[in-house]
Amino acid sequence: DADVTQTPRNRITKTGKRIMLECSQTKGHDRMYWYRQDPGLGLQLIYYSFDVKDINKGEISDGYSVSRQAQAKFSLSLESAIPNQTALYFCATSEAGATTGELFFGEGSRLTVL
Amino acid sequence: AQSVTQLDSQVPVFEEAPVELRCNYSSSVSVYLFWYVQYPNQGLQLLLKYLSGSTLVKGINGFEAEFNKSQTSFHLRKPSVHISDTAEYFCAVTSSGGGADGLTFGKGTHLIIQP
């Protein structure tokens, strides 16, 4: 089983719908991240969390919200999806106290907004 | 804040030929540098990382990278590529304080291996 699991892996939805992408991890890491990948743009940070009570905005947080339900779970929500939120979304984790900053990624959730 | 520039969006190369994927970074502080690989329909996995010490870093699958502080570069190389190396490659940077606020990624280089 994967250490970082994302659900759903693929989702097609319509403009205006509310969407939640879920991430769970078995690595025991405190830090969790949501990134968005668009072709030719690389990965951009949406939100990150150091623990259940510590949530931080990344560089492109507008239109998104997150919830850290437990150390192992970090969800990304699109309250009212729009077509330019069509992208591949990645959850990642890293170990608190680690000095490297290395991230461990899930396999991605592909979202299409029509 | 840091930034990363991957100079080539696409690099075609013949099988068994050498390849270099270029990465330059910008930062006002000391950095840690990473190369990640993304195979089709998969997540990102770490190829190699530079934290300190020797500027030549060896990674998985025969890849290596050299940190050049004066040129602010961290180019990725492989002496002989295989069809299975076809993938998207991302260079990433964080401050050497540990990068708690995540990695900053380049836009990626698509390595295309031609038979």
Short mmCIF file of C-alpha atoms in Angstrom, two decimals:
data_model
loop_
_atom_site.label_atom_id
_atom_site.label_comp_id
_atom_site.label_asym_id
_atom_site.label_seq_id
_atom_site.Cartn_x
_atom_site.Cartn_y
_atom_site.Cartn_z
CA ASP A 1 0.00 0.00 0.00
CA ALA A 2 1.11 3.53 -0.75
CA ASP A 3 2.42 5.65 2.11
CA VAL A 4 0.51 8.69 0.83
CA THR A 5 -2.94 7.92 -0.57
CA GLN A 6 -5.11 10.34 -2.50
CA THR A 7 -8.80 9.92 -3.31
CA PRO A 8 -10.33 10.19 -5.81
CA ARG A 9 -7.65 9.57 -8.42
CA ASN A 10 -9.83 11.03 -11.15
CA ARG A 11 -12.86 13.28 -10.95
CA ILE A 12 -14.94 15.11 -13.53
CA THR A 13 -17.30 17.76 -12.24
CA LYS A 14 -19.23 20.80 -13.39
CA THR A 15 -18.69 24.48 -12.78
CA GLY A 16 -20.09 25.59 -9.42
CA LYS A 17 -19.95 22.20 -7.73
CA ARG A 18 -18.21 21.63 -4.43
CA ILE A 19 -15.34 19.16 -4.61
CA MET A 20 -13.21 17.57 -1.90
CA LEU A 21 -9.92 15.81 -2.50
CA GLU A 22 -8.68 13.68 0.34
CA CYS A 23 -5.21 12.67 1.42
CA SER A 24 -4.16 10.18 4.06
CA GLN A 25 -0.69 9.06 5.04
CA THR A 26 0.88 6.27 7.01
CA LYS A 27 4.35 7.79 7.21
CA GLY A 28 3.73 9.39 10.59
CA HIS A 29 4.79 12.78 9.25
CA ASP A 30 3.51 15.97 10.83
CA ARG A 31 3.78 18.21 7.78
CA MET A 32 1.37 17.88 4.88
CA TYR A 33 1.07 19.86 1.65
CA TRP A 34 -1.23 20.32 -1.31
CA TYR A 35 0.29 21.20 -4.68
CA ARG A 36 -1.29 21.83 -8.05
CA GLN A 37 0.41 20.78 -11.29
CA ASP A 38 -0.41 22.36 -14.63
CA PRO A 39 1.37 21.44 -17.88
CA GLY A 40 4.36 23.70 -18.40
CA LEU A 41 3.95 25.39 -15.02
CA GLY A 42 5.44 22.83 -12.67
CA LEU A 43 4.03 22.46 -9.17
CA GLN A 44 2.58 25.33 -7.19
CA LEU A 45 1.88 25.21 -3.46
CA ILE A 46 -1.75 25.70 -2.45
CA TYR A 47 -1.76 25.07 1.32
CA TYR A 48 0.40 23.41 3.91
CA SER A 49 -0.03 22.26 7.48
CA PHE A 50 2.44 21.64 10.27
CA ASP A 51 -0.12 19.99 12.54
CA VAL A 52 -3.87 19.87 13.12
CA LYS A 53 -4.00 23.42 14.42
CA ASP A 54 -1.49 25.00 12.07
CA ILE A 55 -2.65 25.71 8.51
CA ASN A 56 -0.83 28.03 6.14
CA LYS A 57 -1.60 29.49 2.73
CA GLY A 58 0.70 28.78 -0.15
CA GLU A 59 1.25 30.83 -3.27
CA ILE A 60 -2.10 30.02 -4.96
CA SER A 61 -4.65 29.52 -2.17
CA ASP A 62 -7.47 31.62 -3.66
CA GLY A 63 -10.50 29.46 -4.44
CA TYR A 64 -9.34 26.62 -2.20
CA SER A 65 -9.73 25.65 1.44
CA VAL A 66 -8.26 22.83 3.51
CA SER A 67 -9.00 20.81 6.60
CA ARG A 68 -6.53 18.86 8.73
CA GLN A 69 -8.79 16.35 10.42
CA ALA A 70 -5.99 14.38 12.05
CA GLN A 71 -2.25 14.02 11.81
CA ALA A 72 -2.74 11.54 9.00
CA LYS A 73 -5.48 13.30 7.03
CA PHE A 74 -5.45 16.52 5.02
CA SER A 75 -8.31 17.45 2.68
CA LEU A 76 -8.48 20.05 -0.07
CA SER A 77 -11.83 21.61 -0.99
CA LEU A 78 -12.99 23.64 -3.94
CA GLU A 79 -16.13 25.38 -2.71
CA SER A 80 -17.34 26.32 -6.18
CA ALA A 81 -15.24 24.73 -8.88
CA ILE A 82 -14.34 26.67 -12.02
CA PRO A 83 -12.77 25.40 -15.27
CA ASN A 84 -9.35 26.94 -14.61
CA GLN A 85 -9.07 24.71 -11.55
CA THR A 86 -8.75 21.76 -13.92
CA ALA A 87 -5.37 20.33 -12.96
CA LEU A 88 -3.49 17.48 -11.35
CA TYR A 89 -3.40 17.83 -7.58
CA PHE A 90 -0.72 16.29 -5.37
CA CYS A 91 -0.60 15.74 -1.65
CA ALA A 92 2.82 15.49 -0.05
CA THR A 93 4.27 14.96 3.40
CA SER A 94 7.51 15.70 5.19
CA GLU A 95 8.91 14.88 8.56
CA ALA A 96 8.82 17.55 11.26
CA GLY A 97 12.23 18.25 12.60
CA ALA A 98 13.91 16.89 9.50
CA THR A 99 16.49 19.25 8.15
CA THR A 100 16.22 18.34 4.50
CA GLY A 101 12.77 19.50 3.44
CA GLU A 102 12.36 16.35 1.35
CA LEU A 103 8.76 15.74 0.28
CA PHE A 104 6.99 12.40 -0.21
CA PHE A 105 4.18 12.50 -2.76
CA GLY A 106 0.91 10.72 -3.39
CA GLU A 107 0.03 9.56 -6.88
CA GLY A 108 -2.14 12.56 -7.65
CA SER A 109 -5.80 13.41 -8.17
CA ARG A 110 -6.76 14.51 -11.65
CA LEU A 111 -9.63 17.00 -11.56
CA THR A 112 -11.56 18.17 -14.61
CA VAL A 113 -14.04 21.01 -14.25
CA LEU A 114 -16.42 21.36 -17.19
CA ALA B 1 12.30 33.47 -1.33
CA GLN B 2 13.77 31.08 -3.84
CA SER B 3 13.10 30.42 -7.50
CA VAL B 4 14.08 27.72 -9.96
CA THR B 5 14.55 27.92 -13.71
CA GLN B 6 14.65 24.81 -15.83
CA LEU B 7 16.03 26.01 -19.10
CA ASP B 8 14.55 23.35 -21.36
CA SER B 9 10.89 22.35 -21.39
CA GLN B 10 11.64 19.34 -23.57
CA VAL B 11 14.82 17.39 -24.28
CA PRO B 12 14.82 14.68 -26.98
CA VAL B 13 17.76 12.28 -26.92
CA PHE B 14 18.56 8.95 -28.52
CA GLU B 15 18.70 5.81 -26.45
CA GLU B 16 22.15 5.11 -24.96
CA ALA B 17 23.23 8.72 -25.53
CA PRO B 18 24.23 11.00 -22.63
CA VAL B 19 21.86 13.67 -21.38
CA GLU B 20 22.04 16.82 -19.28
CA LEU B 21 18.96 18.55 -17.87
CA ARG B 22 19.71 22.09 -16.77
CA CYS B 23 18.56 23.78 -13.58
CA ASN B 24 19.44 27.20 -12.20
CA TYR B 25 18.22 28.62 -8.94
CA SER B 26 17.99 31.98 -7.23
CA SER B 27 18.19 32.48 -3.49
CA SER B 28 19.50 34.98 -0.98
CA VAL B 29 20.26 32.22 1.53
CA SER B 30 21.91 28.83 1.49
CA VAL B 31 19.84 26.15 -0.18
CA TYR B 32 19.11 22.48 -0.45
CA LEU B 33 18.47 21.22 -3.97
CA PHE B 34 16.48 18.27 -5.29
CA TRP B 35 15.64 16.49 -8.51
CA TYR B 36 12.36 14.62 -8.68
CA VAL B 37 11.10 12.38 -11.50
CA GLN B 38 7.50 11.85 -12.55
CA TYR B 39 6.75 8.83 -14.70
CA PRO B 40 3.50 8.86 -16.69
CA ASN B 41 0.41 8.71 -14.48
CA GLN B 42 2.44 8.59 -11.31
CA GLY B 43 3.43 10.88 -8.48
CA LEU B 44 6.85 12.42 -7.99
CA GLN B 45 9.71 10.42 -6.58
CA LEU B 46 13.08 11.66 -5.41
CA LEU B 47 16.02 11.09 -7.75
CA LEU B 48 18.69 12.79 -5.68
CA LYS B 49 19.36 15.70 -3.35
CA TYR B 50 22.17 18.05 -2.40
CA LEU B 51 22.34 19.12 1.22
CA SER B 52 26.03 19.80 1.84
CA GLY B 53 29.46 18.30 1.30
CA SER B 54 30.54 16.89 -2.04
CA THR B 55 29.14 18.90 -4.91
CA LEU B 56 28.67 15.78 -7.03
CA VAL B 57 25.62 13.90 -5.92
CA LYS B 58 24.66 10.44 -7.12
CA GLY B 59 21.06 9.29 -7.24
CA ILE B 60 18.93 6.40 -8.33
CA ASN B 61 18.81 4.89 -11.82
CA GLY B 62 22.31 6.07 -12.72
CA PHE B 63 21.60 9.79 -12.48
CA GLU B 64 23.94 12.32 -10.91
CA ALA B 65 23.93 16.08 -10.43
CA GLU B 66 26.56 18.67 -9.69
CA PHE B 67 26.00 21.65 -7.42
CA ASN B 68 27.79 24.77 -8.63
CA LYS B 69 27.40 27.59 -6.16
CA SER B 70 29.15 30.24 -8.24
CA GLN B 71 26.87 29.55 -11.20
CA THR B 72 23.83 28.81 -9.02
CA SER B 73 23.24 25.64 -10.97
CA PHE B 74 22.32 22.04 -10.24
CA HIS B 75 22.35 20.23 -13.58
CA LEU B 76 21.24 16.59 -13.82
CA ARG B 77 23.19 14.13 -15.95
CA LYS B 78 23.14 10.54 -17.05
CA PRO B 79 25.87 9.02 -19.23
CA SER B 80 23.60 6.63 -21.12
CA VAL B 81 19.82 6.87 -21.15
CA HIS B 82 17.26 4.11 -21.56
CA ILE B 83 13.73 4.14 -22.92
CA SER B 84 12.49 3.75 -19.34
CA ASP B 85 13.97 7.17 -18.47
CA THR B 86 11.21 8.86 -20.44
CA ALA B 87 9.54 11.05 -17.84
CA GLU B 88 9.10 14.59 -16.51
CA TYR B 89 11.96 15.84 -14.36
CA PHE B 90 11.60 18.59 -11.78
CA CYS B 91 14.29 20.58 -10.06
CA ALA B 92 13.34 21.96 -6.64
CA VAL B 93 14.90 24.17 -3.98
CA THR B 94 14.36 25.04 -0.36
CA SER B 95 16.25 27.11 2.15
CA SER B 96 18.82 25.17 4.12
CA GLY B 97 16.84 25.77 7.28
CA GLY B 98 14.83 22.71 6.38
CA GLY B 99 12.15 24.10 4.10
CA ALA B 100 9.18 23.63 6.39
CA ASP B 101 7.09 25.70 4.01
CA GLY B 102 7.62 23.28 1.17
CA LEU B 103 9.79 23.08 -1.90
CA THR B 104 9.82 25.55 -4.79
CA PHE B 105 9.73 23.68 -8.09
CA GLY B 106 10.84 24.51 -11.59
CA LYS B 107 8.44 24.10 -14.50
CA GLY B 108 9.79 20.71 -15.43
CA THR B 109 11.72 19.17 -18.31
CA HIS B 110 10.17 16.43 -20.38
CA LEU B 111 12.87 13.91 -21.30
CA ILE B 112 11.97 12.07 -24.49
CA ILE B 113 14.05 9.02 -25.34
CA GLN B 114 14.11 8.12 -29.00
CA PRO B 115 14.96 4.57 -30.07
#
